[in-house]
Coordinates of C-alpha atoms and ligand atoms in Angstrom, one line a residue:
Chain T
X1 CA 99.9 -76.0 -72.5
X2 CA 98.0 -72.8 -72.7
X3 CA 95.7 -70.4 -70.6
X4 CA 92.2 -70.3 -72.0
X5 CA 89.9 -67.2 -71.7
X6 CA 86.1 -67.7 -72.4
X7 CA 85.1 -64.5 -74.2
X8 CA 81.6 -63.8 -73.6
X9 CA 79.5 -61.7 -76.0
X10 CA 76.1 -60.2 -75.5
X11 CA 74.1 -60.3 -78.9
X12 CA 77.3 -60.5 -80.8
X13 CA 79.2 -58.0 -79.1
X14 CA 81.9 -58.0 -76.5
X15 CA 81.4 -55.9 -73.3
X16 CA 84.0 -54.1 -71.3
X17 CA 84.0 -57.0 -68.9
X18 CA 85.3 -59.1 -71.8
X19 CA 88.1 -57.0 -72.4
X20 CA 88.9 -57.0 -68.6
X21 CA 89.1 -60.9 -68.4
X22 CA 91.1 -61.1 -71.5
X23 CA 93.6 -58.4 -70.1
X24 CA 93.5 -60.6 -66.7
X25 CA 94.0 -63.6 -68.4
X26 CA 96.9 -62.3 -70.5
X27 CA 98.8 -61.4 -67.4
X28 CA 98.4 -64.6 -65.9
X29 CA 99.6 -66.4 -69.3
X30 CA 102.6 -64.1 -69.5
X31 CA 103.5 -64.8 -65.9
X32 CA 103.2 -68.5 -66.6
X33 CA 105.0 -68.2 -69.9
X34 CA 102.1 -69.9 -71.8
X35 CA 100.1 -68.8 -74.7
X36 CA 96.9 -67.0 -74.4
X37 CA 93.8 -68.8 -76.4
X38 CA 90.4 -67.3 -76.5
X39 CA 87.2 -69.3 -76.9
X40 CA 84.1 -67.4 -78.3
X41 CA 80.7 -69.2 -78.7
X42 CA 77.8 -68.1 -80.9
X43 CA 77.5 -65.8 -83.7
X44 CA 80.1 -63.0 -83.4
X45 CA 81.8 -61.3 -86.6
X46 CA 85.1 -62.0 -87.3
X47 CA 85.8 -58.0 -87.1
X48 CA 84.4 -58.4 -83.3
X49 CA 86.5 -61.4 -82.7
X50 CA 89.7 -59.7 -84.1
X51 CA 89.5 -57.2 -81.2
X52 CA 90.8 -59.9 -78.9
X53 CA 94.1 -59.8 -80.4
X54 CA 94.6 -56.3 -79.2
X55 CA 94.8 -57.5 -75.7
X56 CA 97.1 -60.3 -75.7
X57 CA 95.3 -63.2 -77.5
X58 CA 97.2 -65.1 -80.2
X59 CA 94.6 -67.5 -81.3
X60 CA 90.8 -67.2 -81.1
X61 CA 88.7 -70.4 -81.2
X62 CA 85.2 -69.8 -82.6
X63 CA 82.5 -72.2 -81.9
X64 CA 79.3 -71.9 -83.8
X65 CA 76.3 -74.1 -84.5
X66 CA 72.5 -74.1 -84.3
X67 CA 72.4 -75.1 -80.7
X68 CA 75.0 -72.5 -79.6
X69 CA 73.1 -69.6 -80.9
X70 CA 71.4 -68.4 -77.7
X71 CA 73.5 -68.7 -74.3
X72 CA 72.5 -72.0 -72.7
X73 CA 74.7 -73.2 -69.7
X74 CA 75.1 -76.9 -70.5
X75 CA 76.3 -76.8 -74.2
X76 CA 78.3 -73.8 -73.5
X77 CA 80.2 -75.7 -70.5
X78 CA 80.6 -78.5 -72.6
X79 CA 82.2 -76.4 -75.5
X80 CA 84.5 -74.8 -73.0
X81 CA 85.8 -78.1 -71.4
X82 CA 86.3 -79.5 -75.0
X83 CA 88.3 -76.5 -75.8
X84 CA 90.5 -76.5 -72.6
X85 CA 91.2 -80.1 -73.3
X86 CA 92.1 -79.3 -77.1
X87 CA 94.4 -76.5 -75.9
X88 CA 95.8 -78.4 -72.9
X89 CA 94.8 -75.3 -71.0
X90 CA 96.2 -75.3 -67.3
X91 CA 94.2 -72.1 -66.2
X92 CA 90.4 -71.4 -67.6
X93 CA 89.4 -67.7 -66.9
X94 CA 85.7 -66.6 -67.3
X95 CA 83.8 -63.5 -66.1
X96 CA 81.9 -63.7 -62.9
X97 CA 78.8 -62.7 -64.9
X98 CA 75.3 -64.3 -64.5
X99 CA 76.2 -66.6 -67.1
X100 CA 79.9 -67.2 -66.3
X101 CA 78.6 -68.3 -62.6
X102 CA 76.4 -70.7 -64.0
X103 CA 79.2 -72.3 -66.5
X104 CA 82.4 -72.2 -64.4
X105 CA 81.2 -74.6 -61.8
X106 CA 80.4 -77.0 -64.6
X107 CA 83.7 -76.5 -66.3
X108 CA 85.5 -77.3 -63.2
X109 CA 83.6 -80.5 -62.7
X110 CA 84.2 -81.6 -66.1
X111 CA 88.0 -81.1 -66.1
X112 CA 88.4 -82.2 -62.4
X113 CA 89.8 -78.8 -61.8
X114 CA 89.7 -76.6 -58.7
X115 CA 87.5 -73.7 -59.0
X116 CA 88.1 -70.1 -57.4
X117 CA 85.0 -67.8 -58.1
X118 CA 84.7 -64.0 -57.7
X119 CA 88.3 -63.3 -58.1
X120 CA 89.1 -59.8 -57.7
X121 CA 92.9 -59.6 -58.2
X122 CA 95.6 -61.3 -60.3
X123 CA 96.8 -64.5 -58.5
X124 CA 100.0 -64.9 -56.8
X125 CA 101.7 -67.5 -58.8
X126 CA 105.3 -67.8 -57.5
X127 CA 105.0 -71.1 -55.7
X128 CA 101.6 -72.0 -54.7
X129 CA 98.7 -70.4 -56.9
X130 CA 96.9 -68.2 -54.7
X131 CA 93.8 -66.0 -55.6
X132 CA 92.2 -63.3 -53.8
X133 CA 88.4 -63.4 -53.7
X134 CA 85.4 -61.8 -52.1
X135 CA 84.1 -63.4 -49.1
X136 CA 81.5 -62.9 -46.2
X137 CA 79.4 -60.6 -48.6
X138 CA 82.0 -57.8 -49.2
X139 CA 83.0 -57.9 -45.3
X140 CA 86.2 -59.7 -46.1
X141 CA 88.4 -61.2 -48.6
X142 CA 89.8 -64.8 -48.8
X143 CA 93.2 -65.9 -50.3
X144 CA 92.4 -69.2 -51.7
X145 CA 95.2 -71.7 -52.9
X146 CA 94.2 -73.9 -56.0
X147 CA 96.2 -77.0 -55.9
X148 CA 94.7 -78.9 -58.7
X149 CA 96.7 -79.3 -62.0
X150 CA 94.1 -77.6 -63.9
X151 CA 92.3 -74.3 -62.5
X152 CA 89.1 -72.7 -63.3
X153 CA 88.6 -69.0 -62.4
X154 CA 85.9 -66.4 -62.6
X155 CA 86.7 -62.7 -62.2
X156 CA 84.5 -60.1 -61.0
X157 CA 83.5 -57.5 -63.6
X158 CA 85.3 -54.1 -62.8
X159 CA 88.1 -55.5 -60.7
X160 CA 90.7 -55.5 -63.2
X161 CA 91.8 -52.9 -65.9
X162 CA 91.8 -53.2 -69.6
X163 CA 95.3 -53.3 -70.9
X164 CA 96.0 -53.2 -74.5
X165 CA 99.0 -55.2 -75.9
X166 CA 100.3 -55.0 -79.5
X167 CA 99.6 -57.9 -81.5
X168 CA 96.8 -59.7 -83.4
X169 CA 94.9 -62.9 -83.2
X170 CA 94.3 -65.8 -85.9
X171 CA 90.6 -66.9 -85.8
X172 CA 90.0 -70.5 -86.3
X173 CA 86.7 -72.6 -86.1
X174 CA 86.4 -75.0 -83.2
X175 CA 84.3 -78.1 -84.0
X176 CA 82.4 -79.1 -81.1
X177 CA 80.2 -82.0 -80.2
X178 CA 76.9 -81.2 -78.5
X179 CA 75.3 -84.2 -77.2
X180 CA 71.3 -84.2 -76.9
X181 CA 71.6 -84.6 -72.9
X182 CA 73.0 -80.9 -73.0
X183 CA 70.1 -79.4 -74.6
X184 CA 67.1 -80.3 -72.5
X185 CA 66.7 -76.7 -71.2
X186 CA 65.2 -74.3 -73.8
X187 CA 65.1 -70.6 -73.9
X188 CA 61.6 -69.4 -74.6
X189 CA 62.1 -65.8 -74.3
X190 CA 64.8 -63.1 -73.7
X191 CA 64.1 -59.6 -72.8
X192 CA 66.8 -57.2 -72.5
X193 CA 66.4 -53.5 -72.0
X194 CA 69.1 -52.2 -74.4
X195 CA 68.6 -48.5 -73.4
X196 CA 69.9 -49.3 -70.0
X197 CA 73.3 -49.9 -68.4
X198 CA 73.4 -53.5 -66.9
X199 CA 74.1 -53.1 -63.4
X200 CA 76.7 -55.9 -62.5
X201 CA 79.2 -54.2 -64.8
X202 CA 78.3 -50.7 -64.7
X203 CA 81.1 -48.3 -63.8
X204 CA 78.9 -45.7 -62.5
X205 CA 75.7 -46.2 -60.5
X206 CA 73.1 -44.1 -59.1
X207 CA 71.1 -45.7 -56.4
X208 CA 68.1 -44.7 -54.1
X209 CA 66.4 -45.8 -51.2
X210 CA 63.2 -45.5 -49.1
X211 CA 64.3 -41.7 -48.8
X212 CA 62.7 -41.0 -52.1
X213 CA 59.2 -41.7 -50.4
X214 CA 57.6 -43.4 -53.5
X215 CA 58.1 -44.7 -57.2
X216 CA 56.6 -41.8 -58.7
X217 CA 59.7 -39.8 -57.5
X218 CA 62.3 -41.9 -59.4
X219 CA 62.2 -39.7 -62.7
X220 CA 65.1 -37.4 -61.2
X221 CA 67.0 -40.4 -60.2
X222 CA 66.8 -42.0 -63.8
X223 CA 67.7 -38.4 -65.3
X224 CA 70.8 -38.2 -63.1
X225 CA 71.8 -41.7 -64.1
X226 CA 71.0 -41.2 -67.7
X227 CA 72.8 -38.1 -67.8
X228 CA 75.9 -39.6 -66.4
X229 CA 75.6 -42.9 -68.3
X230 CA 75.2 -44.9 -65.1
X231 CA 73.0 -47.9 -64.2
X232 CA 70.3 -47.4 -61.6
X233 CA 70.2 -49.6 -58.4
X234 CA 68.1 -49.5 -55.1
X235 CA 67.9 -50.6 -51.5
X236 CA 66.1 -53.8 -50.6
X237 CA 62.7 -52.2 -49.1
X238 CA 62.4 -50.4 -52.3
X239 CA 62.3 -53.3 -54.4
X240 CA 60.2 -55.3 -51.8
X241 CA 57.6 -52.5 -52.1
X242 CA 57.7 -52.9 -55.8
X243 CA 58.8 -49.4 -56.5
X244 CA 61.7 -50.9 -58.4
X245 CA 62.4 -54.2 -60.0
X246 CA 64.2 -56.8 -57.8
X247 CA 67.0 -57.0 -60.4
X248 CA 68.1 -53.4 -59.2
X249 CA 68.4 -54.4 -55.5
X250 CA 72.0 -54.2 -54.2
X251 CA 73.3 -55.6 -51.1
X252 CA 73.6 -58.7 -49.0
X253 CA 70.6 -60.3 -50.5
X254 CA 70.7 -58.5 -53.8
X255 CA 73.4 -57.9 -56.5
X256 CA 77.1 -57.2 -55.3
X257 CA 78.7 -54.5 -57.4
X258 CA 82.0 -52.8 -57.4
X259 CA 81.6 -49.7 -59.7
X260 CA 83.9 -46.8 -59.8
X261 CA 81.3 -44.7 -58.4
X262 CA 78.5 -45.4 -56.3
X263 CA 76.0 -42.4 -55.4
X264 CA 73.6 -43.3 -52.7
X265 CA 70.5 -41.2 -52.2
X266 CA 68.2 -41.4 -49.3
X267 CA 69.6 -44.7 -48.2
X268 CA 70.4 -45.2 -44.6
X269 CA 73.5 -47.5 -45.0
X270 CA 72.4 -50.7 -43.2
X271 CA 75.3 -53.2 -43.0
X272 CA 73.3 -55.4 -45.3
X273 CA 73.1 -52.6 -47.8
X274 CA 76.9 -51.8 -47.3
X275 CA 77.6 -55.6 -47.9
X276 CA 76.8 -55.2 -51.6
X277 CA 78.4 -51.8 -52.3
X278 CA 81.4 -51.3 -50.0
X279 CA 83.8 -52.4 -52.7
X280 CA 82.8 -49.5 -55.0
X281 CA 85.7 -47.3 -55.6
X282 CA 84.2 -43.9 -54.6
X283 CA 80.9 -43.5 -52.6
X284 CA 78.8 -40.5 -52.6
X285 CA 76.0 -40.3 -50.1
X286 CA 73.1 -37.9 -50.1
X287 CA 71.0 -38.1 -47.0
X288 CA 69.0 -35.7 -45.0
X289 CA 69.9 -37.2 -41.6
X290 CA 73.7 -36.1 -40.7
X291 CA 73.7 -39.2 -38.5
X292 CA 72.8 -41.8 -41.2
X293 CA 75.3 -44.5 -41.0
X294 CA 76.2 -44.5 -44.7
X295 CA 78.2 -41.2 -44.1
X296 CA 80.7 -43.4 -42.1
X297 CA 81.2 -45.6 -45.3
X298 CA 81.3 -42.6 -47.8
X299 CA 84.1 -40.7 -49.7
X300 CA 81.8 -37.5 -50.2
X301 CA 78.7 -36.7 -48.3
X302 CA 75.9 -34.2 -48.9
X303 CA 73.6 -33.6 -46.0
X304 CA 70.3 -32.3 -47.5
X305 CA 66.7 -33.2 -48.7
X306 CA 67.1 -35.4 -51.7
X307 CA 64.2 -33.4 -53.5
X308 CA 66.5 -30.4 -53.5
X309 CA 69.8 -32.1 -53.9
X310 CA 69.2 -34.3 -56.8
X311 CA 67.7 -31.6 -59.0
X312 CA 70.8 -29.5 -58.4
X313 CA 73.0 -32.7 -59.1
X314 CA 71.2 -33.3 -62.5
X315 CA 71.8 -29.8 -63.6
X316 CA 75.4 -30.0 -62.5
X317 CA 75.8 -33.2 -64.3
X318 CA 74.3 -31.9 -67.5
X319 CA 76.8 -28.9 -67.3
X320 CA 79.7 -31.3 -66.6
X321 CA 78.7 -33.6 -69.6
X322 CA 78.4 -30.9 -72.0
X323 CA 81.8 -29.1 -70.8
X324 CA 83.2 -32.5 -71.3
X325 CA 82.0 -33.0 -74.8
X326 CA 82.6 -29.4 -75.7
Chain J
X1 CA 56.5 -84.1 -55.6
X2 CA 59.7 -84.9 -53.6
X3 CA 61.8 -81.6 -53.0
X4 CA 65.3 -81.3 -51.4
X5 CA 66.5 -78.0 -50.2
X6 CA 70.0 -77.3 -49.5
X7 CA 70.6 -75.1 -46.7
X8 CA 73.8 -73.4 -45.4
X9 CA 74.3 -72.0 -42.0
X10 CA 75.8 -68.5 -42.1
X11 CA 76.7 -65.6 -40.0
X12 CA 73.8 -63.3 -39.0
X13 CA 73.6 -60.6 -41.8
X14 CA 74.6 -57.8 -39.3
X15 CA 77.5 -60.0 -37.6
X16 CA 80.7 -58.1 -37.5
X17 CA 83.2 -60.4 -39.3
X18 CA 86.7 -61.0 -37.4
X19 CA 89.4 -63.4 -37.7
X20 CA 92.1 -64.6 -35.5
X21 CA 95.2 -62.7 -35.2
X22 CA 97.3 -64.6 -37.7
X23 CA 94.3 -64.0 -40.3
X24 CA 93.8 -67.8 -40.7
X25 CA 90.5 -68.4 -39.2
X26 CA 87.1 -66.9 -39.0
X27 CA 86.1 -66.2 -35.2
X28 CA 82.7 -67.6 -34.6
X29 CA 82.4 -66.9 -30.9
X30 CA 79.8 -64.3 -30.3
X31 CA 78.4 -64.7 -33.7
X32 CA 74.8 -65.5 -34.3
X33 CA 74.3 -68.2 -37.3
X34 CA 71.1 -68.1 -39.6
X35 CA 69.7 -69.9 -42.4
X36 CA 71.3 -68.4 -45.5
X37 CA 68.7 -65.7 -46.4
X38 CA 68.5 -67.2 -50.1
X39 CA 67.9 -70.7 -48.8
X40 CA 65.0 -69.4 -46.7
X41 CA 63.4 -68.3 -50.0
X42 CA 64.3 -71.9 -51.7
X43 CA 62.6 -73.4 -48.6
X44 CA 59.5 -71.1 -48.4
X45 CA 59.0 -71.9 -52.2
X46 CA 59.3 -75.6 -51.5
X47 CA 57.0 -75.4 -48.9
X48 CA 54.4 -73.6 -51.1
X49 CA 54.8 -76.1 -53.9
X50 CA 54.1 -78.9 -51.6
X51 CA 50.9 -77.7 -49.8
X52 CA 48.9 -79.9 -52.2
X53 CA 51.1 -83.1 -51.2
X54 CA 54.5 -84.0 -51.2
X55 CA 57.6 -83.8 -49.1
X56 CA 60.3 -81.3 -48.4
X57 CA 63.7 -82.5 -47.1
X58 CA 66.5 -80.2 -46.1
X59 CA 70.1 -81.2 -46.3
X60 CA 73.0 -79.5 -44.7
X61 CA 76.8 -80.0 -44.7
X62 CA 77.9 -79.0 -41.2
X63 CA 79.0 -80.0 -37.8
X64 CA 76.5 -80.5 -34.8
X65 CA 76.5 -76.7 -34.3
X66 CA 74.2 -76.2 -37.3
X67 CA 71.3 -78.1 -35.8
X68 CA 69.6 -74.9 -34.6
X69 CA 69.5 -73.7 -38.3
X70 CA 68.2 -76.9 -39.3
X71 CA 65.5 -77.1 -36.7
X72 CA 64.6 -73.7 -38.0
X73 CA 64.0 -75.0 -41.4
X74 CA 61.9 -78.0 -40.1
X75 CA 59.7 -75.4 -37.9
X76 CA 59.3 -73.2 -41.4
X77 CA 57.8 -76.4 -42.9
X78 CA 60.5 -79.1 -44.0
X79 CA 59.2 -82.5 -43.5
X80 CA 62.6 -84.1 -42.4
X81 CA 66.3 -83.2 -42.6
X82 CA 69.6 -84.7 -43.2
X83 CA 73.0 -83.5 -41.9
X84 CA 76.3 -84.7 -43.3
X85 CA 78.6 -84.6 -40.5
X86 CA 81.5 -82.3 -41.4
X87 CA 82.5 -78.7 -41.7
X88 CA 81.8 -77.5 -45.3
X89 CA 85.4 -77.3 -46.9
X90 CA 84.7 -75.8 -50.1
X91 CA 81.9 -75.6 -52.7
X92 CA 83.1 -78.9 -54.5
X93 CA 83.2 -80.8 -51.0
X94 CA 79.4 -79.7 -50.5
X95 CA 78.3 -80.6 -54.0
X96 CA 79.8 -84.1 -54.0
X97 CA 78.2 -84.9 -50.4
X98 CA 74.9 -83.7 -51.5
X99 CA 75.0 -85.7 -55.1
X100 CA 76.2 -88.9 -53.1
X101 CA 72.9 -88.5 -51.0
X102 CA 70.9 -87.8 -54.0
X103 CA 72.2 -90.7 -55.8
X104 CA 70.6 -93.2 -53.5
X105 CA 67.5 -90.7 -52.5
X106 CA 66.3 -89.2 -55.9
X107 CA 64.2 -86.0 -55.8
X108 CA 62.1 -84.2 -58.5
X109 CA 63.3 -81.1 -57.6
X110 CA 66.4 -79.7 -55.8
X111 CA 66.3 -76.0 -54.6
X112 CA 69.4 -74.1 -53.4
X113 CA 70.0 -70.4 -52.7
X114 CA 71.7 -68.4 -55.6
X115 CA 74.6 -68.0 -53.1
X116 CA 75.7 -68.4 -49.6
X117 CA 76.5 -65.1 -47.7
X118 CA 79.8 -66.5 -46.4
X119 CA 81.5 -68.1 -49.4
X120 CA 79.6 -66.3 -52.0
X121 CA 80.6 -68.9 -54.5
X122 CA 77.4 -69.6 -56.3
X123 CA 79.2 -72.7 -56.9
X124 CA 77.4 -75.5 -55.1
X125 CA 74.1 -75.5 -57.2
X126 CA 75.6 -75.9 -60.7
X127 CA 78.5 -78.3 -59.3
X128 CA 75.7 -80.4 -58.1
X129 CA 73.8 -80.4 -61.3
X130 CA 76.8 -81.2 -63.2
X131 CA 77.6 -84.1 -60.9
X132 CA 74.1 -85.3 -61.1
X133 CA 73.9 -84.6 -65.2
X134 CA 70.9 -82.4 -64.7
X135 CA 70.2 -78.9 -65.5
X136 CA 70.8 -75.8 -63.3
X137 CA 69.1 -72.6 -63.3
X138 CA 71.1 -70.4 -60.9
X139 CA 69.4 -67.1 -60.8
X140 CA 65.8 -68.2 -60.6
X141 CA 63.4 -65.4 -59.7
X142 CA 60.2 -67.2 -60.7
X143 CA 59.4 -71.1 -60.7
X144 CA 56.3 -72.8 -61.7
X145 CA 55.8 -76.5 -62.2
X146 CA 53.4 -78.3 -64.4
X147 CA 53.6 -82.2 -64.6
X148 CA 57.2 -82.9 -65.0
X149 CA 58.3 -79.5 -66.8
X150 CA 59.4 -76.5 -64.8
X151 CA 59.3 -72.8 -66.2
X152 CA 61.7 -70.4 -64.9
X153 CA 62.5 -66.7 -64.9
X154 CA 66.2 -66.0 -64.5
X155 CA 68.2 -62.9 -64.2
X156 CA 70.8 -62.6 -67.3
X157 CA 73.2 -59.6 -68.3
X158 CA 70.9 -56.7 -69.0
X159 CA 67.7 -58.5 -68.5
X160 CA 65.7 -61.5 -68.0
X161 CA 65.0 -64.8 -69.8
X162 CA 62.0 -67.5 -69.5
X163 CA 63.4 -71.1 -69.5
X164 CA 61.6 -74.2 -69.6
X165 CA 63.3 -77.4 -68.3
X166 CA 62.4 -81.0 -67.5
X167 CA 62.4 -82.2 -64.0
X168 CA 64.6 -83.0 -62.1
X169 CA 66.4 -79.8 -62.0
X170 CA 68.6 -77.8 -59.6
X171 CA 67.1 -74.1 -59.2
X172 CA 69.0 -71.4 -57.1
X173 CA 66.4 -69.3 -55.5
X174 CA 66.8 -65.5 -56.0
X175 CA 64.7 -62.6 -54.7
X176 CA 61.4 -62.9 -55.8
X177 CA 61.0 -66.7 -56.1
X178 CA 58.7 -66.9 -52.8
X179 CA 57.8 -64.6 -49.9
X180 CA 59.8 -65.3 -46.9
X181 CA 57.9 -67.4 -44.2
X182 CA 58.0 -67.1 -40.7
X183 CA 57.6 -70.1 -38.4
X184 CA 54.4 -70.4 -36.4
X185 CA 53.9 -71.7 -32.9
X186 CA 52.7 -75.0 -34.3
X187 CA 55.6 -75.3 -36.6
X188 CA 58.3 -74.7 -33.8
X189 CA 56.6 -77.4 -31.8
X190 CA 56.6 -79.9 -34.4
X191 CA 60.1 -79.2 -35.3
X192 CA 61.3 -80.6 -32.3
X193 CA 60.1 -84.2 -33.2
X194 CA 60.8 -84.3 -37.1
X195 CA 63.4 -86.7 -38.3
X196 CA 67.0 -85.4 -38.5
X197 CA 69.1 -88.0 -39.8
X198 CA 73.1 -87.5 -39.5
X199 CA 75.3 -89.3 -42.1
X200 CA 79.1 -89.3 -42.3
X201 CA 80.8 -87.7 -45.4
X202 CA 82.4 -89.5 -48.3
X203 CA 86.2 -88.9 -49.0
X204 CA 86.6 -86.2 -51.6
X205 CA 89.8 -84.7 -53.1
X206 CA 90.9 -81.3 -52.0
X207 CA 91.5 -78.7 -54.8
X208 CA 91.1 -75.6 -53.0
X209 CA 92.0 -74.3 -49.4
X210 CA 91.5 -71.0 -47.8
X211 CA 94.9 -69.8 -46.8
X212 CA 94.1 -66.6 -45.1
X213 CA 91.5 -63.8 -44.9
X214 CA 91.7 -60.1 -44.7
X215 CA 89.4 -57.1 -44.6
X216 CA 89.0 -54.2 -46.7
X217 CA 90.8 -51.1 -45.7
X218 CA 88.4 -48.6 -43.8
X219 CA 87.7 -45.5 -45.9
X220 CA 89.2 -42.4 -45.0
X221 CA 86.9 -39.9 -43.2
X222 CA 83.9 -38.5 -45.2
X223 CA 84.4 -35.3 -47.1
X224 CA 81.3 -33.3 -46.8
X225 CA 80.0 -30.8 -49.4
X226 CA 77.5 -28.1 -48.3
X227 CA 74.0 -28.6 -49.7
X228 CA 74.4 -25.5 -52.0
X229 CA 77.6 -26.4 -53.5
X230 CA 76.3 -29.9 -54.4
X231 CA 76.8 -28.9 -57.9
X232 CA 80.5 -28.9 -57.5
X233 CA 80.6 -32.7 -56.9
X234 CA 81.3 -33.8 -60.4
X235 CA 84.3 -31.5 -60.8
X236 CA 85.6 -33.0 -57.5
X237 CA 85.1 -36.6 -58.7
X238 CA 87.2 -35.7 -61.8
X239 CA 89.8 -33.7 -60.2
X240 CA 90.4 -35.8 -56.9
X241 CA 89.4 -39.2 -57.7
X242 CA 89.2 -39.5 -61.6
X243 CA 86.3 -41.6 -61.6
X244 CA 84.4 -39.5 -64.2
Ligands
FAD401 C1 68.5 -60.8 -43.8 C2 68.4 -59.4 -44.3 C3 68.9 -59.1 -45.5 C4 69.0 -58.0 -46.0 N1 69.6 -57.5 -47.4 C5 69.7 -56.3 -47.7 C6 70.2 -55.9 -49.0 O1 70.6 -56.7 -49.6 N2 69.9 -54.7 -49.6 C7 69.5 -53.7 -48.8 O2 69.4 -52.5 -49.2 N3 68.9 -54.0 -47.4 C8 68.9 -55.2 -47.0 N4 68.4 -55.5 -45.9 C9 67.7 -54.4 -45.1 C10 68.4 -53.4 -44.4 O3 68.8 -53.9 -43.1 C11 67.8 -52.0 -44.5 O4 66.4 -52.1 -43.9 C12 67.6 -51.3 -45.8 O5 68.8 -51.5 -46.4 C13 67.0 -50.0 -45.5 O6 66.8 -49.4 -46.8 P1 66.8 -47.8 -47.1 O7 67.8 -47.3 -46.5 O8 66.2 -47.5 -48.3 O9 65.5 -47.3 -46.0 P2 65.5 -46.6 -44.4 O10 66.4 -47.5 -43.6 O11 64.1 -46.4 -44.2 O12 66.6 -45.2 -44.8 C14 66.0 -44.2 -45.6 C15 66.9 -43.1 -45.3 O13 66.6 -42.0 -46.2 C16 66.8 -40.9 -45.6 N5 65.7 -40.0 -46.2 C17 64.5 -39.8 -45.8 N6 64.0 -38.8 -46.5 C18 64.9 -38.2 -47.2 C19 65.2 -37.2 -48.0 N7 64.0 -36.3 -48.4 N8 66.1 -36.8 -48.5 C20 67.3 -37.4 -48.2 N9 67.4 -38.5 -47.5 C21 66.3 -38.9 -47.0 C22 66.6 -41.2 -44.0 O14 67.3 -40.3 -43.2 C23 67.4 -42.6 -44.0 O15 68.6 -42.8 -43.6 C24 68.1 -56.9 -45.1 C25 67.7 -57.2 -44.1 C26 67.9 -58.3 -43.6 C27 67.1 -58.6 -42.2
AMP402 N1 77.1 -76.4 -46.4 C1 76.1 -76.4 -46.9 N2 75.3 -77.4 -46.8 C2 74.1 -77.5 -47.8 N3 73.8 -76.7 -48.7 C3 74.9 -75.7 -48.8 C4 76.1 -75.6 -48.2 N4 76.8 -74.6 -48.6 C5 76.0 -74.1 -49.8 N5 74.9 -74.8 -49.9 C6 73.8 -74.3 -50.8 O1 74.5 -73.9 -52.0 C7 74.0 -72.6 -52.3 C8 75.0 -71.6 -52.7 O2 76.2 -71.4 -51.9 P1 77.6 -71.0 -52.3 O3 77.9 -71.9 -53.6 O4 78.5 -71.4 -51.2 O5 77.4 -69.7 -52.8 C9 73.4 -72.1 -50.9 O6 72.5 -71.2 -51.1 C10 72.8 -73.3 -50.3 O7 71.5 -73.7 -51.0

């Protein structure tokens, strides 16, 4: 028996969220007294794979093949299910990333396992296996018991800390069988903006709303984000108006995020917006209206005109960064 | 073209969420329920795709209280509706019920929302696709159909990808796939007489059960920083919160 963690790579590299899921899975494995096995799919160097050993993995399975070069939900789900069977995995852990969310439900069906998605804390495992997950669009949490023998859980990025534990992992090739029926979807094109921090797993996010008046004023928002190493986000009306891409829209009908720091500029704080950002650890609000509802949900507030405040923040952020580096 | 749209009945986006004193159940009294916003995008897309011919069936797993939402979907432009008469226990239960219906009533395309605003699982579409042995594109921002091939744009880590898939497939509608449609008077009138079939659920094993709910701890009151001191923010974030 084992705990299996799927270690997702982006272009051959592991992200911080990958080490979060490994640390999370390691804590489950330790509690259950089971070995932790990691599965990597696609082209990842042995040097990169070896990193998994620093977080509690004892064995890394490496699945490679022509049909596994690009992330493709169906073959990937099949490989994970095959590995889970080969390792007799009782708990399978994935990241609730875009690809993880597409894969986890399929793995659960293949293994006849119960699925808990969007998990935000370590399961309670004395007695029934109970996980804590987000529900009602950030307005509540649900405690869900998984009663099946095999369990699949997907963990929200940024909800568990990376914990190192001494050790090293042996890397072995995992032989897979990919059936033609898993390969009917073809990826024709992938576009990644490599210079930008990806929003769902960003630790710092600078977000702006209709208070910015127009797309031409986003230069200072991007400058602030770049200085801090933050991702950019926006409110719904901003992406609806085409000022910013839909992929930046956060909230109930956009992406739900839980960064360490969320800076909201010129956003009123409507309930639908808060739904997607209220689990941020610290919230800073800049708004010229002292009555803006967002101040009630904020840790720090600056009442003032964004066009005066943001340049001041950019300057301060630059000074802060150079003092940190120097 | 025959399209199935899976619709969830969810609390209004502005609804305050409350639970019974023992935290075991969601209190729905006084809460308005709506068509899940993403499902409304999916339905709008389905209506657009069938303007030149075809049908749009909507399916909901829910008790009789969901019928106003189903009628709204019919008013937006669905041709007919199916309700599987049971409260939705979990994503697996819902996916199994829809799969069961689709096995005897095949469709060219199945549209869902990328997630429901109450369970937020994003689990139904991919489970359904797996049960039916067909592809699922969960975060579809664009969808075009030519013959029996669909081309989709999907959100991925740090970007997007263009995919090509044969029909039938399950697609999860994301923002951008279609404009939200507002039902017109004629739609609302005709919705009353469009067919709504009620069927009974099949037995399904239960792997997951919600034991209780909890609400986030409210934030302590906001600390205001004077506009002229804005520059001190980062030192405060480091010293008081250690987030940077
Ligand atoms: C079904 C449904 C789903 C929705 N989903 C979402 C969602 O997912 N995400 C989302 O964001 N919204 C969502 N909304 C919309 C939401 O209700 C609000 O309309 C929206 O969040 C408002 O965006 P905003 O704060 O940018 O704009 P506004 O409400 O117009 O607020 C602009 C703010 O900027 C401030 N301001 C103006 N000028 C300045 C200045 N110079 N300096 C500083 N501050 C300034 C104003 O005081 C105001 O508070 C949804 C709505 C519905 C009905
Ligand atoms: N009770 C339900 N009846 C019909 N479809 C549903 C139901 N619940 C969820 N769905 C569909 O599955 C999608 C994803 O929901 P979820 O997996 O709950 O996040 C929704 O957007 C709907 O399209």
